[in-house]
CSV table of C-alpha atoms in Angstrom, one decimal:
chain,number,residue,atom,x,y,z
A,8,UNK,CA,0.0,0.0,0.0
A,9,UNK,CA,2.8,2.4,0.9
A,10,UNK,CA,4.6,1.7,-2.4
A,11,UNK,CA,1.4,2.5,-4.3
A,12,UNK,CA,1.0,5.8,-2.5
A,13,UNK,CA,4.6,6.8,-3.4
A,14,UNK,CA,3.9,5.9,-7.0
A,15,UNK,CA,0.7,7.9,-6.9
A,16,UNK,CA,2.6,11.0,-5.8
A,17,UNK,CA,5.2,10.5,-8.5
A,18,UNK,CA,2.5,10.3,-11.0
A,19,UNK,CA,0.9,13.5,-9.8
A,20,UNK,CA,4.3,15.3,-10.1
A,21,UNK,CA,4.7,14.1,-13.7
A,22,UNK,CA,1.2,15.2,-14.6
A,23,UNK,CA,1.8,18.8,-13.3
A,24,UNK,CA,5.2,19.3,-14.9
A,25,UNK,CA,4.1,17.6,-18.1
A,26,UNK,CA,1.0,19.8,-18.3
A,27,UNK,CA,3.1,22.9,-17.8
A,28,UNK,CA,5.4,22.0,-20.8
A,29,UNK,CA,2.4,20.9,-22.9
A,30,UNK,CA,0.5,24.2,-22.5
A,31,UNK,CA,3.6,26.2,-23.3
A,32,UNK,CA,4.3,24.1,-26.4
A,33,UNK,CA,0.6,24.1,-27.5
A,34,UNK,CA,0.3,27.9,-27.1
A,35,UNK,CA,3.4,28.3,-29.2
A,36,UNK,CA,2.0,26.1,-31.9
A,37,UNK,CA,-1.2,28.3,-31.9
A,38,UNK,CA,0.9,31.4,-32.4
A,39,UNK,CA,3.0,29.7,-35.2
A,40,UNK,CA,-0.2,28.6,-37.0
A,41,UNK,CA,-1.8,32.0,-36.3
A,42,UNK,CA,-5.0,30.3,-35.0
A,43,UNK,CA,-6.9,31.0,-31.8
A,44,UNK,CA,-5.7,29.0,-28.8
A,45,UNK,CA,-9.2,27.5,-28.4
A,46,UNK,CA,-8.8,25.6,-31.7
A,47,UNK,CA,-5.5,24.1,-30.4
A,48,UNK,CA,-7.4,23.2,-27.2
A,49,UNK,CA,-10.1,21.5,-29.1
A,50,UNK,CA,-7.7,19.5,-31.3
A,51,UNK,CA,-4.1,18.9,-30.3
A,52,UNK,CA,-4.5,19.4,-26.6
A,53,UNK,CA,-7.8,17.5,-26.3
A,54,UNK,CA,-6.4,14.5,-28.2
A,55,UNK,CA,-3.1,14.5,-26.3
A,56,UNK,CA,-4.7,14.7,-22.9
A,57,UNK,CA,-7.3,12.0,-23.9
A,58,UNK,CA,-4.6,9.4,-24.7
A,59,UNK,CA,-4.8,7.8,-21.2
A,60,UNK,CA,-8.6,7.3,-21.6
A,61,UNK,CA,-8.0,5.9,-25.1
A,62,UNK,CA,-5.5,3.4,-23.8
A,63,UNK,CA,-7.5,2.3,-20.8
A,64,UNK,CA,-10.9,2.1,-22.5
A,65,UNK,CA,-9.7,0.3,-25.7
A,66,UNK,CA,-7.6,-2.2,-23.7
A,67,UNK,CA,-10.5,-2.8,-21.3
A,68,UNK,CA,-12.9,-3.3,-24.1
A,69,UNK,CA,-10.7,-5.8,-25.9
A,70,UNK,CA,-10.3,-7.6,-22.6
A,71,UNK,CA,-14.0,-7.8,-22.0
A,72,UNK,CA,-14.0,-5.4,-19.1
A,73,UNK,CA,-17.1,-3.5,-20.4
A,74,UNK,CA,-17.9,-1.9,-17.1
A,75,UNK,CA,-14.5,-0.3,-16.9
A,76,UNK,CA,-14.5,0.8,-20.5
A,77,UNK,CA,-17.8,2.6,-20.5
A,78,UNK,CA,-17.5,3.8,-16.9
A,79,UNK,CA,-14.1,5.3,-17.6
A,80,UNK,CA,-15.4,7.4,-20.5
A,81,UNK,CA,-18.6,8.5,-18.8
A,82,UNK,CA,-16.8,9.3,-15.5
A,83,UNK,CA,-14.0,11.1,-17.3
A,84,UNK,CA,-16.5,13.3,-19.2
A,85,UNK,CA,-18.4,14.2,-16.0
A,86,UNK,CA,-15.0,15.1,-14.4
A,87,UNK,CA,-14.0,17.2,-17.4
A,88,UNK,CA,-17.2,19.2,-17.5
A,89,UNK,CA,-17.8,19.6,-13.8
A,90,UNK,CA,-14.3,19.6,-12.2
A,91,UNK,CA,-11.9,20.6,-15.0
A,92,UNK,CA,-14.1,23.5,-16.4
A,93,UNK,CA,-15.4,24.3,-12.9
A,94,UNK,CA,-11.9,24.4,-11.4
A,95,UNK,CA,-10.7,26.8,-14.1
A,96,UNK,CA,-13.6,29.1,-13.4
A,97,UNK,CA,-12.9,29.0,-9.7
A,98,UNK,CA,-9.3,30.1,-10.4
A,99,UNK,CA,-10.4,32.9,-12.8
A,100,UNK,CA,-13.9,33.6,-14.2
A,101,UNK,CA,-13.7,33.9,-18.0
A,102,UNK,CA,-15.8,34.7,-21.0
A,103,UNK,CA,-16.5,32.0,-23.5
A,104,UNK,CA,-15.7,32.3,-27.2
A,105,UNK,CA,-18.7,32.3,-29.4
A,106,UNK,CA,-17.6,29.3,-31.5
A,107,UNK,CA,-17.5,27.1,-28.4
A,108,UNK,CA,-21.1,28.0,-27.6
A,109,UNK,CA,-22.6,27.7,-31.1
A,110,UNK,CA,-20.5,24.8,-32.5
A,111,UNK,CA,-18.4,22.8,-30.1
A,112,UNK,CA,-20.6,22.6,-27.0
A,113,UNK,CA,-23.7,21.5,-29.0
A,114,UNK,CA,-21.5,18.8,-30.7
A,115,UNK,CA,-20.6,17.6,-27.2
A,116,UNK,CA,-24.3,17.5,-26.3
A,117,UNK,CA,-25.1,15.6,-29.5
A,118,UNK,CA,-22.4,13.1,-28.9
A,119,UNK,CA,-23.7,12.4,-25.4
A,120,UNK,CA,-27.3,12.1,-26.8
A,121,UNK,CA,-26.0,9.6,-29.4
A,122,UNK,CA,-24.4,7.6,-26.7
A,123,UNK,CA,-27.6,7.4,-24.7
A,124,UNK,CA,-29.6,6.4,-27.8
A,125,UNK,CA,-27.1,3.7,-28.7
A,126,UNK,CA,-27.2,2.3,-25.1
A,127,UNK,CA,-31.0,1.9,-25.1
A,128,UNK,CA,-30.7,-1.7,-26.1
A,129,UNK,CA,-27.9,-2.4,-23.6
A,130,UNK,CA,-25.2,-2.9,-26.2
A,131,UNK,CA,-22.9,-0.6,-28.1
A,132,UNK,CA,-22.8,-2.4,-31.4
A,133,UNK,CA,-20.0,-2.4,-34.0
A,134,UNK,CA,-22.0,-0.4,-36.5
A,135,UNK,CA,-22.8,2.1,-33.8
A,136,UNK,CA,-19.1,2.4,-33.1
A,137,UNK,CA,-18.5,3.1,-36.8
A,138,UNK,CA,-21.2,5.8,-36.7
A,139,UNK,CA,-19.4,7.5,-33.8
A,140,UNK,CA,-16.1,7.3,-35.6
A,141,UNK,CA,-17.6,8.8,-38.7
A,142,UNK,CA,-19.0,11.7,-36.6
A,143,UNK,CA,-15.6,12.3,-35.2
A,144,UNK,CA,-14.0,12.6,-38.6
A,145,UNK,CA,-16.7,15.0,-39.8
A,146,UNK,CA,-16.3,17.1,-36.6
A,147,UNK,CA,-12.5,17.3,-37.0
A,148,UNK,CA,-12.8,18.3,-40.7
A,149,UNK,CA,-15.3,21.0,-39.6
A,150,UNK,CA,-13.0,22.3,-36.8
A,151,UNK,CA,-9.8,22.4,-39.0
A,152,UNK,CA,-11.6,24.2,-41.8
A,153,UNK,CA,-13.0,26.7,-39.4
A,154,UNK,CA,-9.5,27.2,-37.9
A,155,UNK,CA,-8.1,28.0,-41.4
A,156,UNK,CA,-10.7,30.7,-41.8
A,157,UNK,CA,-9.8,32.2,-38.4
A,158,UNK,CA,-6.1,32.6,-39.0
A,159,UNK,CA,-4.8,36.0,-38.1
A,160,UNK,CA,-1.6,38.0,-38.4
A,161,UNK,CA,-1.7,39.0,-34.7
A,162,UNK,CA,1.5,38.2,-33.0
A,163,UNK,CA,3.2,37.1,-36.2
A,164,UNK,CA,6.3,39.1,-35.3
A,165,UNK,CA,6.7,37.1,-32.1
A,166,UNK,CA,6.9,33.6,-33.4
A,167,UNK,CA,8.4,31.0,-31.1
A,168,UNK,CA,10.9,28.4,-32.1
A,169,UNK,CA,9.3,25.5,-34.0
A,170,UNK,CA,11.7,22.9,-32.5
A,171,UNK,CA,11.2,24.3,-29.0
A,172,UNK,CA,7.4,24.1,-29.3
A,173,UNK,CA,7.5,20.5,-30.7
A,174,UNK,CA,9.9,19.5,-27.9
A,175,UNK,CA,7.7,20.9,-25.2
A,176,UNK,CA,4.6,19.2,-26.6
A,177,UNK,CA,6.3,15.8,-27.0
A,178,UNK,CA,7.9,16.0,-23.5
A,179,UNK,CA,4.7,17.2,-22.0
A,180,UNK,CA,2.6,14.4,-23.6
A,181,UNK,CA,5.1,11.7,-22.5
A,182,UNK,CA,5.2,13.1,-18.9
A,183,UNK,CA,1.4,13.4,-18.9
A,184,UNK,CA,0.7,9.9,-20.2
A,185,UNK,CA,3.4,8.3,-17.9
A,186,UNK,CA,2.1,10.2,-14.9
A,187,UNK,CA,-1.5,9.3,-15.7
A,188,UNK,CA,-0.5,5.6,-16.1
A,189,UNK,CA,1.2,5.6,-12.7
A,190,UNK,CA,-1.7,7.3,-11.1
A,191,UNK,CA,-4.3,4.9,-12.6
A,192,UNK,CA,-2.3,1.8,-11.8
A,193,UNK,CA,-1.5,2.7,-8.2
A,194,UNK,CA,-5.0,4.0,-7.5
A,195,UNK,CA,-6.6,0.9,-9.1
A,196,UNK,CA,-4.4,-1.4,-7.0
A,197,UNK,CA,-5.5,0.5,-3.9
A,198,UNK,CA,-9.1,0.3,-4.9
A,199,UNK,CA,-9.0,-3.5,-5.7
A,200,UNK,CA,-7.3,-4.1,-2.3
A,201,UNK,CA,-10.3,-2.3,-0.7
A,202,UNK,CA,-12.7,-4.5,-2.6
A,203,UNK,CA,-14.3,-2.0,-4.9
A,204,UNK,CA,-16.3,-3.2,-8.0
A,205,UNK,CA,-15.0,-2.8,-11.6
A,206,UNK,CA,-17.8,-0.3,-12.6
A,207,UNK,CA,-17.2,1.8,-9.5
A,208,UNK,CA,-13.4,1.8,-10.2
A,209,UNK,CA,-14.1,2.9,-13.8
A,210,UNK,CA,-16.5,5.7,-12.8
A,211,UNK,CA,-14.4,7.1,-10.1
A,212,UNK,CA,-10.7,6.3,-9.6
A,213,UNK,CA,-9.8,5.3,-13.2
A,214,UNK,CA,-12.0,8.1,-14.6
A,215,UNK,CA,-10.4,10.7,-12.4
A,216,UNK,CA,-7.0,9.3,-12.9
A,217,UNK,CA,-7.2,9.3,-16.7
A,218,UNK,CA,-8.7,12.8,-16.6
A,219,UNK,CA,-5.9,14.3,-14.5
A,220,UNK,CA,-4.1,15.3,-17.7
A,221,UNK,CA,-7.1,17.5,-18.7
A,222,UNK,CA,-7.3,18.9,-15.2
A,223,UNK,CA,-3.6,19.7,-15.0
A,224,UNK,CA,-3.4,21.1,-18.5
A,225,UNK,CA,-6.6,23.3,-18.2
A,226,UNK,CA,-5.7,24.7,-14.7
A,227,UNK,CA,-2.2,25.6,-15.9
A,228,UNK,CA,-3.7,27.2,-19.0
A,229,UNK,CA,-6.2,29.1,-17.0
A,230,UNK,CA,-3.5,30.5,-14.7
A,231,UNK,CA,-1.6,31.6,-17.7
A,232,UNK,CA,-4.6,33.4,-19.1
A,233,UNK,CA,-5.3,30.8,-21.8
A,234,UNK,CA,-9.0,30.4,-20.9
A,235,UNK,CA,-10.0,29.4,-24.4
A,236,UNK,CA,-7.4,26.6,-24.5
A,237,UNK,CA,-8.6,25.5,-21.0
A,238,UNK,CA,-12.3,25.2,-21.8
A,239,UNK,CA,-11.7,24.0,-25.3
A,240,UNK,CA,-9.6,21.2,-23.8
A,241,UNK,CA,-12.4,20.1,-21.5
A,242,UNK,CA,-15.1,20.2,-24.2
A,243,UNK,CA,-12.9,18.7,-26.9
A,244,UNK,CA,-11.7,15.9,-24.7
A,245,UNK,CA,-15.3,15.0,-23.8
A,246,UNK,CA,-16.3,14.9,-27.4
A,247,UNK,CA,-13.2,12.9,-28.3
A,248,UNK,CA,-13.8,10.4,-25.5
A,249,UNK,CA,-17.3,9.5,-26.9
A,250,UNK,CA,-16.8,9.7,-30.6
A,251,UNK,CA,-13.3,8.3,-31.0
A,252,UNK,CA,-12.6,6.2,-27.8
A,253,UNK,CA,-16.0,4.5,-27.5
A,254,UNK,CA,-16.3,4.5,-31.3
A,255,UNK,CA,-13.0,2.6,-31.7
A,256,UNK,CA,-13.6,0.3,-28.7
A,257,UNK,CA,-17.1,-0.8,-29.9
A,258,UNK,CA,-16.0,-1.0,-33.5
A,259,UNK,CA,-13.4,-3.6,-32.4
A,260,UNK,CA,-15.8,-5.5,-30.2
A,261,UNK,CA,-19.4,-4.8,-29.1
A,262,UNK,CA,-19.6,-3.3,-25.6
A,263,UNK,CA,-22.4,-4.5,-23.3
A,264,UNK,CA,-24.0,-2.0,-20.9
A,265,UNK,CA,-26.0,-2.3,-17.7
A,266,UNK,CA,-29.0,-0.3,-16.3
A,267,UNK,CA,-26.6,1.5,-13.9
A,268,UNK,CA,-24.2,2.5,-16.7
A,269,UNK,CA,-27.2,3.7,-18.8
A,270,UNK,CA,-28.4,5.9,-16.0
A,271,UNK,CA,-24.9,7.3,-15.7
A,272,UNK,CA,-24.9,8.1,-19.4
A,273,UNK,CA,-28.3,9.9,-18.9
A,274,UNK,CA,-26.7,11.9,-16.1
A,275,UNK,CA,-23.9,12.9,-18.4
A,276,UNK,CA,-26.3,14.0,-21.1
A,277,UNK,CA,-28.3,16.1,-18.6
A,278,UNK,CA,-25.1,17.8,-17.2
A,279,UNK,CA,-23.7,18.5,-20.6
A,280,UNK,CA,-27.0,20.0,-21.8
A,281,UNK,CA,-27.4,22.2,-18.7
A,282,UNK,CA,-23.8,23.5,-19.0
A,283,UNK,CA,-24.3,24.2,-22.7
A,284,UNK,CA,-27.5,26.1,-22.0
A,285,UNK,CA,-25.9,28.1,-19.2
A,286,UNK,CA,-23.0,29.1,-21.4
A,287,UNK,CA,-25.4,30.0,-24.2
A,288,UNK,CA,-27.4,32.3,-21.9
A,289,UNK,CA,-24.6,33.8,-19.8
A,290,UNK,CA,-21.7,33.7,-22.2
A,291,UNK,CA,-19.2,33.2,-19.4
A,292,UNK,CA,-18.1,30.8,-16.7
A,293,UNK,CA,-18.4,32.4,-13.3
A,294,UNK,CA,-16.8,31.3,-10.0
A,295,UNK,CA,-20.3,30.5,-8.8
A,296,UNK,CA,-20.9,28.1,-11.8
A,297,UNK,CA,-17.5,26.6,-11.2
A,298,UNK,CA,-18.2,26.0,-7.5
A,299,UNK,CA,-21.7,24.5,-8.3
A,300,UNK,CA,-20.1,22.2,-10.8
A,301,UNK,CA,-17.6,20.8,-8.4
A,302,UNK,CA,-20.3,20.3,-5.7
A,303,UNK,CA,-22.5,18.5,-8.2
A,304,UNK,CA,-19.6,16.2,-9.1
A,305,UNK,CA,-18.9,15.4,-5.4
A,306,UNK,CA,-22.6,14.7,-4.9
A,307,UNK,CA,-22.6,12.3,-7.9
A,308,UNK,CA,-19.6,10.4,-6.6
A,309,UNK,CA,-21.2,10.0,-3.2
A,310,UNK,CA,-24.3,8.6,-5.0
A,311,UNK,CA,-22.2,6.2,-7.1
A,312,UNK,CA,-20.4,4.9,-4.0
A,313,UNK,CA,-23.5,4.4,-2.0
A,314,UNK,CA,-25.7,2.7,-4.7
């Protein structure tokens, strides 16, 4: 148990330092490409920080651990939206860029609704996984094309080194994935020793552990004033988790669900829709909204543990 605790702390340290390097490198790439940082958050950063979820869910799906695979994605998305976005708002309230409100958040809501629809029969079929993957491809094409139209000459005189940006991104991703892997492995070992179920581990410890890259990256970004990158990372990662990770997992092998997992998917849809509506009406993430989001997540975790 003591060894696992030490490994857990080492993993956290790697996550924090990796996120710092990753944000610096990603922000530099945004300046090099002359696109808004929110676009980088929705694409490069979102995909990079979602690698732990991809590894855990696809491996779990292939091994037949359906509860862990689905629970990891649903739990990670709830953590992203309530804790990652909420934590950033608590650090510094920020306005939300219009494209997140009119395009990216609704896509995230649509992905959650599609997941609920596909889980109605209790199985995420191969063809449904292929539909999710197709939606991911269309969304990425849409995002990249929009990014090309939003290029600007602002800051063109202050271009960072290409090699330095790439080095920071690569080192950051390696540290984040390694740190996340250490956190998940050690936390899961502790959970198993305490006799927790597979679904519970997936929804809580593994979900939180694999979402720590998003949390670390977004908080560092928020503290550096990159609020667009921070929220874009949370929303982009949530969309990526459903459309790509569950899409790839179920395309490889059908994933069976349960009544409990379906109810968790419904909770995710409701939370995503409410947050989207809030952002649409208010146009900003306030400290109050951030605090409420974290409290809702804590309440949800208590419910999951007690049920």
